[in-house]
GROMACS .gro file of C-alpha atoms in nm:
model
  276
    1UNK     CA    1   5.333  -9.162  -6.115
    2UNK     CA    2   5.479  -9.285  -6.422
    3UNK     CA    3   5.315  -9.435  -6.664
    4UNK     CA    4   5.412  -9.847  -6.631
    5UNK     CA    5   5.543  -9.821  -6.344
    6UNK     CA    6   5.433 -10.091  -6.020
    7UNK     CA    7   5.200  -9.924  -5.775
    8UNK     CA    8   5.456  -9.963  -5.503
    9UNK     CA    9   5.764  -9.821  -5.669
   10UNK     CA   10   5.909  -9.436  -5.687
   11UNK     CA   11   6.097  -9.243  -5.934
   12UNK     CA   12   6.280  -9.089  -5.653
   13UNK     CA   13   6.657  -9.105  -5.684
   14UNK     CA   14   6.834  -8.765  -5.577
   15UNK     CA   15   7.124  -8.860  -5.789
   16UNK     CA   16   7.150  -9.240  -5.669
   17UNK     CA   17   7.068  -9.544  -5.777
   18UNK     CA   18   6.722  -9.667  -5.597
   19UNK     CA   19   6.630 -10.045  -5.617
   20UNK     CA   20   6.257 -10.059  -5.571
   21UNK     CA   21   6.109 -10.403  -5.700
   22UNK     CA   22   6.330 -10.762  -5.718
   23UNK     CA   23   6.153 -11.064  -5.845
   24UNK     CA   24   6.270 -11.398  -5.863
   25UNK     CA   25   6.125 -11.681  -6.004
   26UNK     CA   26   6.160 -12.022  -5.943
   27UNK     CA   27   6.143 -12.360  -6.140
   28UNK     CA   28   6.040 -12.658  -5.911
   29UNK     CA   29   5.828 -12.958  -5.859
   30UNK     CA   30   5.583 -13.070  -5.694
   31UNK     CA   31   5.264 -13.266  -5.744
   32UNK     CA   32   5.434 -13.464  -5.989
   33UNK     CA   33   5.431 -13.157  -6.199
   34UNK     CA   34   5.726 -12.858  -6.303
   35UNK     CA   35   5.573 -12.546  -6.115
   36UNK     CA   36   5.680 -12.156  -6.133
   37UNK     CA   37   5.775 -11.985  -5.846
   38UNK     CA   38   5.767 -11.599  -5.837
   39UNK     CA   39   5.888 -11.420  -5.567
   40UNK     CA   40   5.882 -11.056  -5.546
   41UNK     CA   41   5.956 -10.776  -5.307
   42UNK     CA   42   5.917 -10.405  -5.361
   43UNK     CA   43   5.895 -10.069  -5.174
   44UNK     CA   44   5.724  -9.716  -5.199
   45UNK     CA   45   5.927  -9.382  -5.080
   46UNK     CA   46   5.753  -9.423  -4.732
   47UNK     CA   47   5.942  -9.700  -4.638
   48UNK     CA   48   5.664  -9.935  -4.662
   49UNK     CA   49   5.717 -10.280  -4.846
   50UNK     CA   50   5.521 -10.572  -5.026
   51UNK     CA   51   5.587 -10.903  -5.069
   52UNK     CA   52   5.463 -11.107  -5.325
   53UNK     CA   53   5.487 -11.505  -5.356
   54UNK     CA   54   5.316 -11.637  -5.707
   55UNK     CA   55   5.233 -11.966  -5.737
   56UNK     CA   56   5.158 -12.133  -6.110
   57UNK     CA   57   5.175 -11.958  -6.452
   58UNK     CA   58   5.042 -11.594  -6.489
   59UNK     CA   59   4.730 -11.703  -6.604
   60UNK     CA   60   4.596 -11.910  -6.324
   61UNK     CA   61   4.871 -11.843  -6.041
   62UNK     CA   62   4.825 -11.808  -5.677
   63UNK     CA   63   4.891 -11.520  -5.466
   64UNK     CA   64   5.042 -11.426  -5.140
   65UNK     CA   65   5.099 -11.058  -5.053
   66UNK     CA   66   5.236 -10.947  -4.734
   67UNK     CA   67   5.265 -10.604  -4.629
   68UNK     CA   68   5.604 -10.511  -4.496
   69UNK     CA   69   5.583 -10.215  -4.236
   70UNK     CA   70   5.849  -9.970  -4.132
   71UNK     CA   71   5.754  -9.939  -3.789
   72UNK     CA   72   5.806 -10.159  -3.487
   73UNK     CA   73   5.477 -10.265  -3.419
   74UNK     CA   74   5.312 -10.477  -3.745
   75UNK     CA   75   5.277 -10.869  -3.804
   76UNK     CA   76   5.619 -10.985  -3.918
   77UNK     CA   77   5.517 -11.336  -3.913
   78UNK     CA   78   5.228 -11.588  -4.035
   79UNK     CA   79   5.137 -11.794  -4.323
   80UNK     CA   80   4.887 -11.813  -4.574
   81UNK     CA   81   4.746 -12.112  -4.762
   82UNK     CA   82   4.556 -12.092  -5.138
   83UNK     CA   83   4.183 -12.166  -5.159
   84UNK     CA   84   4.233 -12.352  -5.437
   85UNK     CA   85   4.411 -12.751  -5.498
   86UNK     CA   86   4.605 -12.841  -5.775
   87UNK     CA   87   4.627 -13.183  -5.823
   88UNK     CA   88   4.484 -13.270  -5.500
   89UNK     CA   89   4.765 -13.033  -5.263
   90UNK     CA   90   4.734 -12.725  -5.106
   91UNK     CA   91   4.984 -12.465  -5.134
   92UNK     CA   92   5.076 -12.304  -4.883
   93UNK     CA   93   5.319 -12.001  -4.784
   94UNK     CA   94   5.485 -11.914  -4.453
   95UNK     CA   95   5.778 -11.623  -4.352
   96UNK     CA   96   5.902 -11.449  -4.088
   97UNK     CA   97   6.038 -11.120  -4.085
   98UNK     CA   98   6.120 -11.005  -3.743
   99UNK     CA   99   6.445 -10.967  -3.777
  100UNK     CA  100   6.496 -10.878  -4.132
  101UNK     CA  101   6.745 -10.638  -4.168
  102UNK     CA  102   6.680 -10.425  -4.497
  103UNK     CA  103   7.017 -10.232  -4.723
  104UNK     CA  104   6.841  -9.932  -4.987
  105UNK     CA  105   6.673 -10.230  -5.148
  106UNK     CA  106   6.308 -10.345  -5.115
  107UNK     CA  107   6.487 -10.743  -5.098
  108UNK     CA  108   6.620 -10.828  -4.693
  109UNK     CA  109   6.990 -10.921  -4.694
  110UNK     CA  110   6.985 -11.153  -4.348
  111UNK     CA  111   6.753 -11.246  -4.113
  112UNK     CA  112   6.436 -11.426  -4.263
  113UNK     CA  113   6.299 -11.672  -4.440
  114UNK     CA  114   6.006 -11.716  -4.664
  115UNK     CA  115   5.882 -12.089  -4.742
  116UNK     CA  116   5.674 -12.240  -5.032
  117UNK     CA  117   5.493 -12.624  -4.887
  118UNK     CA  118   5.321 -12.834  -5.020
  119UNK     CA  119   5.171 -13.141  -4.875
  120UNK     CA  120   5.395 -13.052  -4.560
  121UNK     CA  121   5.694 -13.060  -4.812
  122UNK     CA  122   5.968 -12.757  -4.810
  123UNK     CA  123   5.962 -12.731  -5.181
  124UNK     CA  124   6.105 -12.361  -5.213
  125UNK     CA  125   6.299 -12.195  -4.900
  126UNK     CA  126   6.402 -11.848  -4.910
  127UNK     CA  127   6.687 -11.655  -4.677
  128UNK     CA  128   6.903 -11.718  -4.434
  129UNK     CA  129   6.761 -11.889  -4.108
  130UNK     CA  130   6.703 -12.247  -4.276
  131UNK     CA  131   6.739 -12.427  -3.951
  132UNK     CA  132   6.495 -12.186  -3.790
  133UNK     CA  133   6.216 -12.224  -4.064
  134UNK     CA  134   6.261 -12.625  -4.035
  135UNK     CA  135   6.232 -12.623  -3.638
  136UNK     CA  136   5.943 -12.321  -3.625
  137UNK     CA  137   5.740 -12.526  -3.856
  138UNK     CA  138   5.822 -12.851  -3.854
  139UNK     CA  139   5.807 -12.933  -4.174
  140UNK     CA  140   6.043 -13.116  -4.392
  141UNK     CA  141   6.241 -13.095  -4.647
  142UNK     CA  142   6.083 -13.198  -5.014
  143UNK     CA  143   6.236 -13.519  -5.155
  144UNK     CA  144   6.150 -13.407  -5.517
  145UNK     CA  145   6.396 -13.183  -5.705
  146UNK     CA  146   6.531 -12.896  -5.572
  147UNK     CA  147   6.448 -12.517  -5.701
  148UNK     CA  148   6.608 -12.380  -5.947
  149UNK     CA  149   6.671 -11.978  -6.024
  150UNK     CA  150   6.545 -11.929  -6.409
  151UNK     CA  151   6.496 -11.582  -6.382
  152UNK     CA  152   6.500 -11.218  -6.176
  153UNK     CA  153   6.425 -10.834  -6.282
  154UNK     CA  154   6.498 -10.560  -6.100
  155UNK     CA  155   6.340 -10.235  -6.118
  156UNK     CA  156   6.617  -9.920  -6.033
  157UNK     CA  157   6.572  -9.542  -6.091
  158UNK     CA  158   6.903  -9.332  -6.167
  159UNK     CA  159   7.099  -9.024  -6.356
  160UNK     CA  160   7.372  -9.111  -6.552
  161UNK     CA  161   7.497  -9.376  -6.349
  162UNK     CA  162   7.335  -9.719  -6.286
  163UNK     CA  163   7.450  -9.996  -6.082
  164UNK     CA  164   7.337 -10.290  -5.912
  165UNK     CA  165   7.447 -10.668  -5.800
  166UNK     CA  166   7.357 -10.920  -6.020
  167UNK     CA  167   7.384 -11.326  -6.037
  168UNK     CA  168   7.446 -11.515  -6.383
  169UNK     CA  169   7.335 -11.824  -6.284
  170UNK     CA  170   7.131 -12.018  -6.006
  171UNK     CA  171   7.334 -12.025  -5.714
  172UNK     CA  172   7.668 -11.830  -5.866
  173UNK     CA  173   7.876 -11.583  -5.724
  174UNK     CA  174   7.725 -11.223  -5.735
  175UNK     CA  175   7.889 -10.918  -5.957
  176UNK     CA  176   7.858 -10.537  -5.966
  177UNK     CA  177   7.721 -10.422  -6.290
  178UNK     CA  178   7.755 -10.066  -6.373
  179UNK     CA  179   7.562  -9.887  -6.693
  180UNK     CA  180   7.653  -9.512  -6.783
  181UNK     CA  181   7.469  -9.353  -7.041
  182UNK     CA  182   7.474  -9.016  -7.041
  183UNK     CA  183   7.211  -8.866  -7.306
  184UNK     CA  184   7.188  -8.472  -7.189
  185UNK     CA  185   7.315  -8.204  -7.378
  186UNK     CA  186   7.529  -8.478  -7.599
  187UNK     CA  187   7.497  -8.496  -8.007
  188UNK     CA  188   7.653  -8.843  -7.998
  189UNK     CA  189   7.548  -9.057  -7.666
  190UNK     CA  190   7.745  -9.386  -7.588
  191UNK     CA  191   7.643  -9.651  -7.349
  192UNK     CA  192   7.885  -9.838  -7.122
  193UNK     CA  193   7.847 -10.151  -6.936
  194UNK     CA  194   8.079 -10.293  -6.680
  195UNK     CA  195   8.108 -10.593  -6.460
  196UNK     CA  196   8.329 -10.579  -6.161
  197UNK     CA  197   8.431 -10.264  -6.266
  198UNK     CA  198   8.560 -10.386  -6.590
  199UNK     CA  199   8.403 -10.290  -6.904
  200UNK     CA  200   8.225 -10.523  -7.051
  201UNK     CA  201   8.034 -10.309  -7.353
  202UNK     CA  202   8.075 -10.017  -7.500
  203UNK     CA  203   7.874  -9.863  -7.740
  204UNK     CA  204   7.912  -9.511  -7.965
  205UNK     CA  205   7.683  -9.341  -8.206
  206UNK     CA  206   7.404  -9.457  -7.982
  207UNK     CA  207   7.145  -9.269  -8.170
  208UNK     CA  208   7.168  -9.517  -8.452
  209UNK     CA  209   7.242  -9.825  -8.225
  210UNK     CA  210   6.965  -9.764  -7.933
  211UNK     CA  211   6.860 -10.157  -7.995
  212UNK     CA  212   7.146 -10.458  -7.982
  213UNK     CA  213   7.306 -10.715  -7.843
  214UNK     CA  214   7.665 -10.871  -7.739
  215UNK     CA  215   7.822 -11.185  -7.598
  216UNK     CA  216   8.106 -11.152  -7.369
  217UNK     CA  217   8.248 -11.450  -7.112
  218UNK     CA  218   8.169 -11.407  -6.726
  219UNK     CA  219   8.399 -11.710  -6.522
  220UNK     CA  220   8.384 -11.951  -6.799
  221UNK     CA  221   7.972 -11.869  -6.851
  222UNK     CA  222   7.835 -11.745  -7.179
  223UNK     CA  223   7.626 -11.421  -7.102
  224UNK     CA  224   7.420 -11.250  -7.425
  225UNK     CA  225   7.392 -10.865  -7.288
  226UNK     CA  226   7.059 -10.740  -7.495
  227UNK     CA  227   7.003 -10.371  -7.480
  228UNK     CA  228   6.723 -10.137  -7.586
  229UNK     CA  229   6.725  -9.768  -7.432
  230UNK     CA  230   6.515  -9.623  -7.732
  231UNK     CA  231   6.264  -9.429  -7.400
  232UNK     CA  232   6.572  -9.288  -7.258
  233UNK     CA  233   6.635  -9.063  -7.624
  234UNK     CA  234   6.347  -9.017  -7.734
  235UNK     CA  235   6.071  -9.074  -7.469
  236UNK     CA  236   6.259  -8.881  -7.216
  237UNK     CA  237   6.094  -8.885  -6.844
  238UNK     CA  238   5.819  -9.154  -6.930
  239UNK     CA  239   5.985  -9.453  -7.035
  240UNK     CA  240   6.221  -9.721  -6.965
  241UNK     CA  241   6.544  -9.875  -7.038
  242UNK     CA  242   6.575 -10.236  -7.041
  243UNK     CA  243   6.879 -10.431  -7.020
  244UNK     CA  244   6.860 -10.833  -7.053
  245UNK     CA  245   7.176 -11.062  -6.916
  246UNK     CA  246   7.125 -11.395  -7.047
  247UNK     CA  247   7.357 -11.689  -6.937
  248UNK     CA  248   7.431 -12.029  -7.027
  249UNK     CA  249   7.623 -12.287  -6.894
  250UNK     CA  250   7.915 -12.438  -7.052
  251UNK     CA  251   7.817 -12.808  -7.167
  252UNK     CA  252   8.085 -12.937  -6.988
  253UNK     CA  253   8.007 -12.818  -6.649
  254UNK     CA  254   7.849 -13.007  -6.377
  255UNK     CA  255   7.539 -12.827  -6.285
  256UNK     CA  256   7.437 -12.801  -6.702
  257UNK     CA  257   7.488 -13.177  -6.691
  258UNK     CA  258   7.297 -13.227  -6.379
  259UNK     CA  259   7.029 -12.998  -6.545
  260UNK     CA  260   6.944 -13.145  -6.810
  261UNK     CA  261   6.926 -13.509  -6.639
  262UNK     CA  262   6.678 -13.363  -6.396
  263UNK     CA  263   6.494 -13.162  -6.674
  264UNK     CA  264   6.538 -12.822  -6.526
  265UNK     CA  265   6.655 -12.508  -6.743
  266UNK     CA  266   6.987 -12.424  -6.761
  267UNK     CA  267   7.000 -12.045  -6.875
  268UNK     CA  268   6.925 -11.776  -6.668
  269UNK     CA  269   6.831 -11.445  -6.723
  270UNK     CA  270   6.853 -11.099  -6.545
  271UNK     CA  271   6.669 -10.811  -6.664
  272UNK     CA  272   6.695 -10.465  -6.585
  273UNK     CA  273   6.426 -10.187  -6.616
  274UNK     CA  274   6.606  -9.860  -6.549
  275UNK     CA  275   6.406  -9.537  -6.468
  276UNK     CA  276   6.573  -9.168  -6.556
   0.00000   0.00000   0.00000
């Protein structure tokens, strides 16, 4: 196994991109208190899954961790609460995944739903069976404000080819991002980055520029693309490329406005580790 590599992910790609960890994190409130959400899936070469829900920052956080079986017979349902209170509430987690159905990613495209409570509040609700998770548990939805995306990496293995789907903002409309690098056999790699199949970086003489950055414009949102694939020439088979798409909303739009009334973040960012 590679050296920095999560225990549930493979370097496996015969020639194709492989998505093997997503996670998503979440800023929300409850308690009376901002919270972080982090929700994360990923999947080994067997087939076999994990699913990880976070609860609090990294150094005190909660966690849930469901195993997520390829074969028919395994508990695709239940719920889980934390052993510890914060501020008097116990979190708790509940999900159903019997009839997830699963793409090459470790993330289910249709057919859950994974729920963060607290105090009987709905105060994070994954997937697509909302009206199913409300009448299965009976809980409601939380009055407070509602979760906000801040943040999600992907890990995906490749060749020279990358690509991937990939949000710029909470709740916006997805986009294919493509990166080429090609750095075999070549005395003068370039990097390439496009976004619905128009390019949206190029870089040459990639020997000298392995580290950098560049704005472009993405439906009227700011993104900052941040690059550094330093492993991929000169650490070749044991490191990492990692790409960074950082958005911002335009000051004049109605969900930066809303935002900032409601004291929630309004960048986003989406980072990409990519595996040779």
């Amino acid at each position: 196994m590679r050296a920095g590599l999560p225990s549930c992910f493979s370097g496996q790609s015969n020639g194709r991109t492989v998505q093997n960890l997503v996670a998503s994190t979440y800023h929300t409130n409850y308690g009376g208190r901002d919270r972080i959400v982090t929700v994360t899936w990923c999947k080994n070469v067997m087939g076999q899954g994990c699913l990880y829900v976070a609860v609090g920052e990294p150094a005190n956080e909660m966690v849930c961790r469901v195993e997520i079986k390829p074969w028919k017979f395994w508990r695709n349902h239940g719920s889980w609460k934390s052993s510890d209170i914060i501020d008097g509430r116990r979190v708790e987690v509940l999900w159903d995944l019997g009839s997830a159905r699963f793409a090459s990613g470790p993330e289910p495209e249709r057919g859950y739903y994974v729920a963060v409570l607290c105090n009987d509040e709905v105060v994070l609700l994954l997937g697509d069976m909302e009206k199913e998770a409300y009448r299965k548990t009976k809980f409601r939805p939380s009055g407070g404000i509602k979760a906000v995306l801040v943040s999600r990496k992907q890990h995906i293995v490749g060749k020279e080819c990358l690509s991937t789907v990939a949000q710029f903002c909470d709740g916006g409309r997805s986009h294919e991002v493509s990166i080429e690098c090609c750095t075999r056999g070549d005395d003068d790699p370039a990097l390439v980055i496009n976004i619905d199949r128009k390019l949206a970086v190029e870089v040459k003489h990639l020997l000298w520029k392995f580290r950098g950055n560049d704005t472009i414009y993405v439906e009227g949102v700011r993104v900052q693309i941040l690059w550094d694939v330093h492993d991929w020439l000169f650490n070749r088979g044991l490191g990492h490329a990692l790409f960074i798409f950082k958005s911002t909303m335009p000051l004049n739009s109605l969900t930066y406005k809303h935002n900032i009334d409601c004291g929630l973040p309004s960048d986003f960012s989406f980072f990409i580790y990519a595996w040779k």
